[in-house]
Amino acid sequence: MSLVELSAFLENFIKFYGAPMIANAMPVLINGSKPIDGGRLWIDGKRVFGDGKTWEGLTTGLLGGYMASLALSTYFNSTSLIPVLLTASAAALLGDLTGSFIKRRLGLRRGDPAPLLDQLDFALFATLTHLALGNLSIFNDLSFIALSLAAIALLHIATNYIAYTLKLKNRPW
Ligand code: CTP
Ligand code: MG
């Protein structure tokens, strides 16, 4: 990859995944106490989402996604980017919730590692949004999407480790 290609990749990476990444990262910073599932159990007797998915986290995530969407649309000088990034941010948070829903169905407790799912649930949902809205195409942008997901997985591992050393998280994943 040449330097020009790398900077083109980074520009598009930030454009399409910046807001969803911020939306997904914000909840870690606040210590939410009101679980979205209200402590309720699914039909399998396990929690619907678990204590790691809180209303406070969801709200700060949406707020972060909103601010990132505004900032990025200004940077890229495109107002049409605002609704796109807002949708992608909301989708990212829904993806994170879905990831926890799947983990609970698999019998994993809050914070138990689920490799790939932990790192990519939100990014997959953001990608699906971009595909559905026609901003990315599965035929033309497959290598961009694959590279972005790989970058997000690595970034996720690194930032979670930092959050762990800062005692924002109990476990390094
Ligand atoms: N968080 C939150 N509300 C959300 C998402 C995340 O409060 N909607 C906070 C929780 O404190 C959570 C932390 O961010 O512990 C890290 O998120 P994540 O790694 O997704 O949750 P886990 O604790 O690992 O839980 P799970 O096993 O469900 O993934
Ligand atoms: Mg987790």
Short mmCIF file of N, CA and C and ligand atoms in Angstrom, two decimals:
data_model
loop_
_atom_site.label_atom_id
_atom_site.label_comp_id
_atom_site.label_asym_id
_atom_site.label_seq_id
_atom_site.Cartn_x
_atom_site.Cartn_y
_atom_site.Cartn_z
N MET A 1 0.85 -1.20 0.00
CA MET A 1 0.00 0.00 0.00
C MET A 1 0.89 1.25 0.00
N SER A 2 0.66 2.11 -0.98
CA SER A 2 1.46 3.34 -1.04
C SER A 2 0.92 4.35 -0.02
N LEU A 3 1.69 5.40 0.18
CA LEU A 3 1.29 6.43 1.15
C LEU A 3 -0.01 7.10 0.72
N VAL A 4 -0.15 7.30 -0.60
CA VAL A 4 -1.38 7.91 -1.12
C VAL A 4 -2.57 7.00 -0.86
N GLU A 5 -2.37 5.70 -1.10
CA GLU A 5 -3.45 4.74 -0.86
C GLU A 5 -3.80 4.68 0.62
N LEU A 6 -2.76 4.74 1.46
CA LEU A 6 -2.99 4.68 2.90
C LEU A 6 -3.80 5.89 3.37
N SER A 7 -3.44 7.07 2.89
CA SER A 7 -4.17 8.26 3.34
C SER A 7 -5.59 8.26 2.79
N ALA A 8 -5.79 7.72 1.58
CA ALA A 8 -7.15 7.60 1.04
C ALA A 8 -7.96 6.63 1.88
N PHE A 9 -7.30 5.53 2.29
CA PHE A 9 -8.00 4.56 3.14
C PHE A 9 -8.39 5.20 4.47
N LEU A 10 -7.42 5.90 5.10
CA LEU A 10 -7.69 6.50 6.41
C LEU A 10 -8.82 7.51 6.33
N GLU A 11 -8.83 8.30 5.25
CA GLU A 11 -9.87 9.31 5.08
C GLU A 11 -11.26 8.64 5.03
N ASN A 12 -11.38 7.59 4.22
CA ASN A 12 -12.67 6.89 4.11
C ASN A 12 -13.00 6.12 5.37
N PHE A 13 -11.96 5.59 6.02
CA PHE A 13 -12.16 4.85 7.26
C PHE A 13 -12.79 5.76 8.31
N ILE A 14 -12.23 6.96 8.46
CA ILE A 14 -12.76 7.91 9.44
C ILE A 14 -14.15 8.38 9.04
N LYS A 15 -14.33 8.58 7.73
CA LYS A 15 -15.63 9.05 7.23
C LYS A 15 -16.74 8.05 7.53
N PHE A 16 -16.49 6.78 7.28
CA PHE A 16 -17.56 5.78 7.40
C PHE A 16 -17.63 5.14 8.79
N TYR A 17 -16.48 5.03 9.46
CA TYR A 17 -16.48 4.29 10.72
C TYR A 17 -16.17 5.16 11.95
N GLY A 18 -15.77 6.40 11.74
CA GLY A 18 -15.41 7.26 12.87
C GLY A 18 -16.55 7.45 13.86
N ALA A 19 -17.72 7.85 13.35
CA ALA A 19 -18.86 8.10 14.24
C ALA A 19 -19.33 6.82 14.94
N PRO A 20 -19.50 5.70 14.21
CA PRO A 20 -19.88 4.46 14.91
C PRO A 20 -18.86 4.04 15.97
N MET A 21 -17.57 4.26 15.70
CA MET A 21 -16.56 3.87 16.69
C MET A 21 -16.67 4.72 17.94
N ILE A 22 -16.91 6.02 17.77
CA ILE A 22 -17.06 6.90 18.93
C ILE A 22 -18.33 6.54 19.70
N ALA A 23 -19.43 6.29 18.95
CA ALA A 23 -20.68 5.89 19.61
C ALA A 23 -20.47 4.62 20.44
N ASN A 24 -19.69 3.70 19.92
CA ASN A 24 -19.46 2.43 20.61
C ASN A 24 -18.52 2.58 21.80
N ALA A 25 -17.60 3.56 21.73
CA ALA A 25 -16.60 3.71 22.79
C ALA A 25 -17.11 4.52 23.97
N MET A 26 -18.01 5.46 23.71
CA MET A 26 -18.49 6.36 24.77
C MET A 26 -19.04 5.66 26.01
N PRO A 27 -19.86 4.61 25.86
CA PRO A 27 -20.48 3.99 27.04
C PRO A 27 -19.47 3.48 28.06
N VAL A 28 -18.27 3.12 27.60
CA VAL A 28 -17.26 2.59 28.52
C VAL A 28 -16.86 3.65 29.54
N LEU A 29 -16.94 4.92 29.13
CA LEU A 29 -16.45 6.01 29.97
C LEU A 29 -17.35 6.32 31.16
N ILE A 30 -18.64 6.02 31.03
CA ILE A 30 -19.52 6.29 32.16
C ILE A 30 -19.94 4.97 32.79
N ASN A 31 -20.11 5.01 34.07
CA ASN A 31 -20.44 3.79 34.79
C ASN A 31 -21.95 3.68 34.94
N GLY A 32 -22.59 3.20 33.90
CA GLY A 32 -24.05 3.12 33.92
C GLY A 32 -24.56 2.13 34.95
N SER A 33 -25.77 2.40 35.49
CA SER A 33 -26.30 1.51 36.53
C SER A 33 -27.71 1.02 36.23
N LYS A 34 -28.31 1.52 35.13
CA LYS A 34 -29.68 1.08 34.82
C LYS A 34 -29.66 0.17 33.59
N PRO A 35 -29.67 -1.16 33.83
CA PRO A 35 -29.61 -2.10 32.70
C PRO A 35 -30.81 -1.93 31.76
N ILE A 36 -30.55 -1.99 30.46
CA ILE A 36 -31.60 -1.83 29.46
C ILE A 36 -32.65 -2.93 29.60
N ASP A 37 -32.20 -4.13 29.96
CA ASP A 37 -33.17 -5.22 30.10
C ASP A 37 -33.88 -5.18 31.46
N GLY A 38 -33.54 -4.19 32.30
CA GLY A 38 -34.20 -4.05 33.59
C GLY A 38 -34.06 -5.28 34.47
N GLY A 39 -33.04 -6.07 34.21
CA GLY A 39 -32.80 -7.27 35.01
C GLY A 39 -33.61 -8.47 34.52
N ARG A 40 -34.40 -8.26 33.46
CA ARG A 40 -35.28 -9.34 33.00
C ARG A 40 -34.52 -10.48 32.32
N LEU A 41 -35.15 -11.66 32.40
CA LEU A 41 -34.55 -12.86 31.81
C LEU A 41 -35.24 -13.21 30.50
N TRP A 42 -34.49 -13.80 29.60
CA TRP A 42 -35.03 -14.32 28.34
C TRP A 42 -35.67 -15.69 28.64
N ILE A 43 -36.33 -16.31 27.63
CA ILE A 43 -37.01 -17.59 27.87
C ILE A 43 -36.07 -18.71 28.29
N ASP A 44 -34.76 -18.52 28.04
CA ASP A 44 -33.79 -19.55 28.44
C ASP A 44 -33.34 -19.38 29.89
N GLY A 45 -33.95 -18.40 30.58
CA GLY A 45 -33.62 -18.20 31.98
C GLY A 45 -32.38 -17.36 32.20
N LYS A 46 -31.76 -16.92 31.11
CA LYS A 46 -30.58 -16.05 31.24
C LYS A 46 -30.97 -14.62 30.90
N ARG A 47 -30.14 -13.68 31.36
CA ARG A 47 -30.44 -12.27 31.13
C ARG A 47 -30.60 -11.96 29.64
N VAL A 48 -31.44 -10.99 29.32
CA VAL A 48 -31.64 -10.60 27.92
C VAL A 48 -30.35 -10.01 27.37
N PHE A 49 -29.82 -8.97 28.03
CA PHE A 49 -28.57 -8.33 27.61
C PHE A 49 -27.49 -8.40 28.69
N GLY A 50 -27.92 -8.31 29.94
CA GLY A 50 -26.97 -8.30 31.05
C GLY A 50 -26.67 -6.90 31.55
N ASP A 51 -25.92 -6.84 32.66
CA ASP A 51 -25.65 -5.56 33.32
C ASP A 51 -24.69 -4.66 32.54
N GLY A 52 -24.04 -5.20 31.53
CA GLY A 52 -23.07 -4.39 30.76
C GLY A 52 -23.72 -3.49 29.72
N LYS A 53 -25.04 -3.59 29.57
CA LYS A 53 -25.74 -2.74 28.59
C LYS A 53 -26.73 -1.88 29.34
N THR A 54 -26.38 -0.59 29.54
CA THR A 54 -27.20 0.29 30.37
C THR A 54 -27.80 1.44 29.56
N TRP A 55 -28.85 2.02 30.11
CA TRP A 55 -29.49 3.19 29.48
C TRP A 55 -28.51 4.35 29.41
N GLU A 56 -27.71 4.51 30.48
CA GLU A 56 -26.75 5.61 30.48
C GLU A 56 -25.73 5.43 29.35
N GLY A 57 -25.31 4.15 29.17
CA GLY A 57 -24.35 3.86 28.11
C GLY A 57 -24.94 4.13 26.74
N LEU A 58 -26.18 3.71 26.55
CA LEU A 58 -26.85 3.91 25.27
C LEU A 58 -27.00 5.41 24.98
N THR A 59 -27.38 6.18 26.01
CA THR A 59 -27.57 7.62 25.83
C THR A 59 -26.26 8.32 25.49
N THR A 60 -25.20 8.01 26.24
CA THR A 60 -23.92 8.66 25.93
C THR A 60 -23.41 8.23 24.56
N GLY A 61 -23.69 6.97 24.20
CA GLY A 61 -23.29 6.49 22.88
C GLY A 61 -23.98 7.27 21.78
N LEU A 62 -25.29 7.46 21.93
CA LEU A 62 -26.05 8.22 20.93
C LEU A 62 -25.56 9.67 20.87
N LEU A 63 -25.29 10.23 22.05
CA LEU A 63 -24.81 11.61 22.12
C LEU A 63 -23.44 11.74 21.44
N GLY A 64 -22.56 10.79 21.73
CA GLY A 64 -21.24 10.79 21.10
C GLY A 64 -21.33 10.62 19.59
N GLY A 65 -22.23 9.72 19.15
CA GLY A 65 -22.42 9.51 17.73
C GLY A 65 -22.96 10.76 17.05
N TYR A 66 -23.84 11.44 17.75
CA TYR A 66 -24.43 12.67 17.23
C TYR A 66 -23.36 13.75 17.05
N MET A 67 -22.55 13.94 18.07
CA MET A 67 -21.51 14.97 17.99
C MET A 67 -20.45 14.62 16.95
N ALA A 68 -20.11 13.33 16.88
CA ALA A 68 -19.13 12.90 15.87
C ALA A 68 -19.70 13.10 14.47
N SER A 69 -21.00 12.84 14.30
CA SER A 69 -21.63 13.02 12.99
C SER A 69 -21.56 14.48 12.56
N LEU A 70 -21.84 15.38 13.49
CA LEU A 70 -21.78 16.81 13.17
C LEU A 70 -20.36 17.23 12.83
N ALA A 71 -19.41 16.79 13.65
CA ALA A 71 -18.01 17.17 13.44
C ALA A 71 -17.51 16.64 12.08
N LEU A 72 -17.82 15.38 11.78
CA LEU A 72 -17.32 14.78 10.54
C LEU A 72 -18.00 15.39 9.30
N SER A 73 -19.28 15.72 9.43
CA SER A 73 -19.95 16.33 8.27
C SER A 73 -19.37 17.71 8.00
N THR A 74 -18.94 18.40 9.05
CA THR A 74 -18.28 19.68 8.86
C THR A 74 -16.93 19.47 8.20
N TYR A 75 -16.18 18.51 8.72
CA TYR A 75 -14.84 18.24 8.18
C TYR A 75 -14.91 17.84 6.71
N PHE A 76 -15.87 16.97 6.38
CA PHE A 76 -15.99 16.51 4.99
C PHE A 76 -16.89 17.41 4.15
N ASN A 77 -17.34 18.51 4.79
CA ASN A 77 -18.12 19.52 4.09
C ASN A 77 -19.33 18.89 3.38
N SER A 78 -20.07 18.06 4.10
CA SER A 78 -21.20 17.37 3.49
C SER A 78 -22.32 17.21 4.51
N THR A 79 -23.38 18.01 4.35
CA THR A 79 -24.50 17.90 5.29
C THR A 79 -25.24 16.58 5.13
N SER A 80 -25.18 16.00 3.92
CA SER A 80 -25.89 14.73 3.70
C SER A 80 -25.25 13.59 4.49
N LEU A 81 -24.06 13.86 5.00
CA LEU A 81 -23.37 12.85 5.80
C LEU A 81 -24.01 12.73 7.20
N ILE A 82 -24.67 13.80 7.66
CA ILE A 82 -25.22 13.79 9.03
C ILE A 82 -26.22 12.65 9.26
N PRO A 83 -27.31 12.57 8.44
CA PRO A 83 -28.25 11.46 8.69
C PRO A 83 -27.62 10.09 8.51
N VAL A 84 -26.69 9.99 7.57
CA VAL A 84 -26.01 8.71 7.32
C VAL A 84 -25.24 8.27 8.56
N LEU A 85 -24.46 9.20 9.12
CA LEU A 85 -23.62 8.84 10.27
C LEU A 85 -24.44 8.66 11.54
N LEU A 86 -25.54 9.42 11.65
CA LEU A 86 -26.43 9.22 12.80
C LEU A 86 -27.01 7.82 12.77
N THR A 87 -27.45 7.40 11.57
CA THR A 87 -28.01 6.05 11.42
C THR A 87 -26.95 5.00 11.70
N ALA A 88 -25.74 5.21 11.17
CA ALA A 88 -24.66 4.24 11.37
C ALA A 88 -24.29 4.15 12.86
N SER A 89 -24.31 5.28 13.56
CA SER A 89 -23.99 5.29 15.00
C SER A 89 -25.05 4.54 15.80
N ALA A 90 -26.33 4.81 15.47
CA ALA A 90 -27.41 4.11 16.15
C ALA A 90 -27.32 2.61 15.86
N ALA A 91 -27.00 2.27 14.61
CA ALA A 91 -26.86 0.86 14.23
C ALA A 91 -25.72 0.21 15.01
N ALA A 92 -24.64 0.96 15.21
CA ALA A 92 -23.50 0.43 15.95
C ALA A 92 -23.91 0.05 17.37
N LEU A 93 -24.69 0.92 18.01
CA LEU A 93 -25.13 0.63 19.38
C LEU A 93 -26.09 -0.55 19.41
N LEU A 94 -26.93 -0.65 18.37
CA LEU A 94 -27.82 -1.79 18.25
C LEU A 94 -27.01 -3.07 18.03
N GLY A 95 -25.93 -2.95 17.27
CA GLY A 95 -25.06 -4.10 17.02
C GLY A 95 -24.39 -4.58 18.30
N ASP A 96 -23.97 -3.61 19.12
CA ASP A 96 -23.34 -3.94 20.41
C ASP A 96 -24.34 -4.67 21.31
N LEU A 97 -25.58 -4.18 21.30
CA LEU A 97 -26.65 -4.83 22.08
C LEU A 97 -26.90 -6.24 21.56
N THR A 98 -26.94 -6.37 20.24
CA THR A 98 -27.17 -7.67 19.62
C THR A 98 -26.05 -8.64 19.99
N GLY A 99 -24.81 -8.12 20.01
CA GLY A 99 -23.67 -8.94 20.40
C GLY A 99 -23.85 -9.49 21.81
N SER A 100 -24.29 -8.62 22.73
CA SER A 100 -24.51 -9.07 24.11
C SER A 100 -25.66 -10.06 24.18
N PHE A 101 -26.71 -9.80 23.38
CA PHE A 101 -27.85 -10.73 23.33
C PHE A 101 -27.37 -12.13 22.92
N ILE A 102 -26.53 -12.18 21.89
CA ILE A 102 -26.00 -13.47 21.41
C ILE A 102 -25.12 -14.11 22.48
N LYS A 103 -24.27 -13.29 23.14
CA LYS A 103 -23.39 -13.83 24.18
C LYS A 103 -24.20 -14.46 25.32
N ARG A 104 -25.28 -13.77 25.71
CA ARG A 104 -26.10 -14.32 26.80
C ARG A 104 -26.75 -15.64 26.37
N ARG A 105 -27.19 -15.73 25.10
CA ARG A 105 -27.83 -16.97 24.61
C ARG A 105 -26.82 -18.10 24.59
N LEU A 106 -25.54 -17.75 24.39
CA LEU A 106 -24.49 -18.77 24.38
C LEU A 106 -24.06 -19.13 25.80
N GLY A 107 -24.67 -18.45 26.79
CA GLY A 107 -24.35 -18.75 28.17
C GLY A 107 -23.12 -18.03 28.69
N LEU A 108 -22.62 -17.05 27.92
CA LEU A 108 -21.46 -16.28 28.38
C LEU A 108 -21.92 -15.18 29.33
N ARG A 109 -21.16 -14.99 30.40
CA ARG A 109 -21.51 -13.93 31.35
C ARG A 109 -20.96 -12.59 30.88
N ARG A 110 -21.47 -11.53 31.52
CA ARG A 110 -21.02 -10.20 31.18
C ARG A 110 -19.50 -10.13 31.26
N GLY A 111 -18.90 -9.64 30.19
CA GLY A 111 -17.46 -9.45 30.20
C GLY A 111 -16.68 -10.68 29.76
N ASP A 112 -17.35 -11.84 29.68
CA ASP A 112 -16.65 -13.01 29.14
C ASP A 112 -16.26 -12.71 27.69
N PRO A 113 -15.07 -13.18 27.28
CA PRO A 113 -14.66 -12.85 25.91
C PRO A 113 -15.40 -13.67 24.86
N ALA A 114 -15.77 -13.02 23.78
CA ALA A 114 -16.32 -13.69 22.60
C ALA A 114 -15.56 -13.13 21.41
N PRO A 115 -14.41 -13.76 21.09
CA PRO A 115 -13.53 -13.20 20.05
C PRO A 115 -14.29 -12.94 18.75
N LEU A 116 -13.95 -11.88 18.10
CA LEU A 116 -14.57 -11.38 16.87
C LEU A 116 -15.92 -10.72 17.14
N LEU A 117 -16.80 -11.40 17.88
CA LEU A 117 -18.11 -10.80 18.19
C LEU A 117 -17.91 -9.53 19.02
N ASP A 118 -17.07 -9.61 20.06
CA ASP A 118 -16.81 -8.44 20.91
C ASP A 118 -16.28 -7.26 20.12
N GLN A 119 -15.39 -7.54 19.17
CA GLN A 119 -14.73 -6.47 18.44
C GLN A 119 -15.55 -5.96 17.26
N LEU A 120 -16.34 -6.86 16.66
CA LEU A 120 -16.91 -6.51 15.37
C LEU A 120 -18.43 -6.36 15.32
N ASP A 121 -19.14 -6.70 16.43
CA ASP A 121 -20.61 -6.61 16.37
C ASP A 121 -21.07 -5.22 15.91
N PHE A 122 -20.54 -4.18 16.54
CA PHE A 122 -20.98 -2.83 16.20
C PHE A 122 -20.55 -2.43 14.79
N ALA A 123 -19.36 -2.85 14.41
CA ALA A 123 -18.83 -2.47 13.09
C ALA A 123 -19.59 -3.17 11.96
N LEU A 124 -20.02 -4.42 12.21
CA LEU A 124 -20.81 -5.13 11.21
C LEU A 124 -22.14 -4.41 10.98
N PHE A 125 -22.76 -3.98 12.07
CA PHE A 125 -24.04 -3.27 11.93
C PHE A 125 -23.85 -1.93 11.21
N ALA A 126 -22.75 -1.25 11.53
CA ALA A 126 -22.48 0.02 10.83
C ALA A 126 -22.25 -0.24 9.34
N THR A 127 -21.54 -1.32 9.03
CA THR A 127 -21.29 -1.68 7.63
C THR A 127 -22.60 -1.97 6.91
N LEU A 128 -23.48 -2.75 7.57
CA LEU A 128 -24.78 -3.09 6.96
C LEU A 128 -25.57 -1.81 6.67
N THR A 129 -25.48 -0.83 7.58
CA THR A 129 -26.17 0.44 7.35
C THR A 129 -25.65 1.12 6.09
N HIS A 130 -24.32 1.18 5.97
CA HIS A 130 -23.73 1.83 4.80
C HIS A 130 -24.08 1.09 3.51
N LEU A 131 -24.14 -0.23 3.60
CA LEU A 131 -24.53 -1.02 2.42
C LEU A 131 -26.00 -0.75 2.08
N ALA A 132 -26.84 -0.75 3.12
CA ALA A 132 -28.28 -0.54 2.89
C ALA A 132 -28.56 0.85 2.34
N LEU A 133 -27.80 1.85 2.81
CA LEU A 133 -28.03 3.22 2.35
C LEU A 133 -27.31 3.51 1.04
N GLY A 134 -26.58 2.53 0.56
CA GLY A 134 -25.93 2.70 -0.74
C GLY A 134 -24.64 3.51 -0.70
N ASN A 135 -24.09 3.71 0.50
CA ASN A 135 -22.83 4.46 0.59
C ASN A 135 -21.62 3.58 0.32
N LEU A 136 -21.79 2.30 0.57
CA LEU A 136 -20.74 1.33 0.25
C LEU A 136 -21.38 0.23 -0.58
N SER A 137 -20.60 -0.36 -1.45
CA SER A 137 -21.11 -1.46 -2.27
C SER A 137 -20.30 -2.71 -2.00
N ILE A 138 -21.00 -3.82 -1.85
CA ILE A 138 -20.34 -5.07 -1.53
C ILE A 138 -19.39 -5.48 -2.67
N PHE A 139 -19.71 -5.03 -3.88
CA PHE A 139 -18.89 -5.41 -5.04
C PHE A 139 -17.65 -4.53 -5.18
N ASN A 140 -17.85 -3.23 -4.99
CA ASN A 140 -16.73 -2.30 -5.22
C ASN A 140 -15.87 -2.07 -3.99
N ASP A 141 -16.46 -2.23 -2.80
CA ASP A 141 -15.76 -1.80 -1.59
C ASP A 141 -15.40 -2.94 -0.66
N LEU A 142 -15.40 -4.14 -1.17
CA LEU A 142 -15.16 -5.30 -0.31
C LEU A 142 -13.80 -5.23 0.38
N SER A 143 -12.76 -4.84 -0.35
CA SER A 143 -11.43 -4.78 0.28
C SER A 143 -11.37 -3.64 1.29
N PHE A 144 -12.05 -2.53 1.00
CA PHE A 144 -12.10 -1.43 1.97
C PHE A 144 -12.79 -1.88 3.26
N ILE A 145 -13.92 -2.58 3.09
CA ILE A 145 -14.68 -3.05 4.25
C ILE A 145 -13.84 -4.04 5.07
N ALA A 146 -13.20 -4.98 4.38
CA ALA A 146 -12.40 -6.00 5.08
C ALA A 146 -11.25 -5.36 5.85
N LEU A 147 -10.58 -4.40 5.20
CA LEU A 147 -9.45 -3.71 5.84
C LEU A 147 -9.94 -2.89 7.03
N SER A 148 -11.10 -2.26 6.89
CA SER A 148 -11.66 -1.45 7.97
C SER A 148 -12.00 -2.33 9.17
N LEU A 149 -12.62 -3.48 8.91
CA LEU A 149 -13.00 -4.37 10.01
C LEU A 149 -11.76 -4.91 10.72
N ALA A 150 -10.72 -5.19 9.94
CA ALA A 150 -9.47 -5.66 10.55
C ALA A 150 -8.86 -4.55 11.41
N ALA A 151 -8.88 -3.32 10.91
CA ALA A 151 -8.33 -2.19 11.66
C ALA A 151 -9.13 -1.97 12.95
N ILE A 152 -10.46 -2.10 12.84
CA ILE A 152 -11.32 -1.90 14.02
C ILE A 152 -11.04 -2.98 15.07
N ALA A 153 -10.88 -4.22 14.61
CA ALA A 153 -10.60 -5.31 15.57
C ALA A 153 -9.31 -5.02 16.33
N LEU A 154 -8.27 -4.59 15.62
CA LEU A 154 -6.99 -4.29 16.27
C LEU A 154 -7.10 -3.08 17.19
N LEU A 155 -7.78 -2.02 16.70
CA LEU A 155 -7.98 -0.82 17.51
C LEU A 155 -8.76 -1.14 18.78
N HIS A 156 -9.76 -1.99 18.63
CA HIS A 156 -10.62 -2.37 19.74
C HIS A 156 -9.81 -3.08 20.83
N ILE A 157 -8.95 -3.99 20.39
CA ILE A 157 -8.12 -4.72 21.34
C ILE A 157 -7.18 -3.75 22.07
N ALA A 158 -6.57 -2.83 21.30
CA ALA A 158 -5.63 -1.87 21.89
C ALA A 158 -6.33 -0.92 22.85
N THR A 159 -7.47 -0.35 22.44
CA THR A 159 -8.14 0.63 23.30
C THR A 159 -8.73 -0.03 24.54
N ASN A 160 -9.23 -1.27 24.39
CA ASN A 160 -9.75 -1.96 25.57
C ASN A 160 -8.63 -2.25 26.56
N TYR A 161 -7.45 -2.53 26.04
CA TYR A 161 -6.33 -2.77 26.94
C TYR A 161 -5.98 -1.48 27.69
N ILE A 162 -6.04 -0.36 26.99
CA ILE A 162 -5.77 0.93 27.63
C ILE A 162 -6.85 1.22 28.68
N ALA A 163 -8.13 0.96 28.30
CA ALA A 163 -9.24 1.19 29.25
C ALA A 163 -9.06 0.32 30.50
N TYR A 164 -8.51 -0.87 30.29
CA TYR A 164 -8.27 -1.78 31.42
C TYR A 164 -7.16 -1.24 32.32
N THR A 165 -6.08 -0.75 31.73
CA THR A 165 -4.99 -0.22 32.55
C THR A 165 -5.43 1.06 33.27
N LEU A 166 -6.39 1.80 32.67
CA LEU A 166 -6.91 3.00 33.32
C LEU A 166 -8.02 2.66 34.31
N LYS A 167 -8.29 1.37 34.48
CA LYS A 167 -9.31 0.85 35.38
C LYS A 167 -10.73 1.28 34.99
N LEU A 168 -10.94 1.54 33.69
CA LEU A 168 -12.29 1.82 33.19
C LEU A 168 -13.02 0.51 32.94
N LYS A 169 -12.25 -0.54 32.70
CA LYS A 169 -12.82 -1.87 32.48
C LYS A 169 -12.16 -2.85 33.42
N ASN A 170 -12.91 -3.91 33.80
CA ASN A 170 -12.37 -4.90 34.72
C ASN A 170 -11.47 -5.91 34.02
N ARG A 171 -11.67 -6.08 32.73
CA ARG A 171 -10.91 -7.08 32.00
C ARG A 171 -10.31 -6.45 30.76
N PRO A 172 -9.16 -6.98 30.33
CA PRO A 172 -8.49 -6.35 29.19
C PRO A 172 -9.12 -6.65 27.83
N TRP A 173 -10.38 -7.14 27.74
CA TRP A 173 -11.01 -7.35 26.43
C TRP A 173 -12.40 -6.74 26.39
N1 CTP B 1 -21.76 -0.04 28.45
C1 CTP B 1 -22.96 0.46 28.92
N2 CTP B 1 -24.05 0.50 28.09
C2 CTP B 1 -23.97 0.06 26.81
C3 CTP B 1 -22.76 -0.45 26.33
C4 CTP B 1 -21.66 -0.50 27.18
O1 CTP B 1 -23.07 0.89 30.07
N3 CTP B 1 -25.07 0.14 26.02
C5 CTP B 1 -20.58 -0.03 29.36
C6 CTP B 1 -20.64 -1.12 30.43
O2 CTP B 1 -20.07 -0.59 31.60
C7 CTP B 1 -19.78 -2.21 29.84
C8 CTP B 1 -18.70 -1.40 29.15
O3 CTP B 1 -19.38 -0.26 28.63
O4 CTP B 1 -19.25 -3.06 30.82
C9 CTP B 1 -17.98 -2.15 28.06
O5 CTP B 1 -18.87 -2.58 27.05
P1 CTP B 1 -18.83 -4.06 26.50
O6 CTP B 1 -17.44 -4.56 26.38
O7 CTP B 1 -19.66 -4.07 25.26
O8 CTP B 1 -19.63 -4.85 27.64
P2 CTP B 1 -19.20 -6.09 28.55
O9 CTP B 1 -19.14 -5.63 29.97
O10 CTP B 1 -18.04 -6.80 28.00
O11 CTP B 1 -20.50 -7.02 28.46
P3 CTP B 1 -20.89 -8.08 27.35
O12 CTP B 1 -20.42 -9.41 27.87
O13 CTP B 1 -22.38 -7.99 27.31
O14 CTP B 1 -20.24 -7.69 26.08
MG MG B 2 -17.29 -6.84 26.08
#
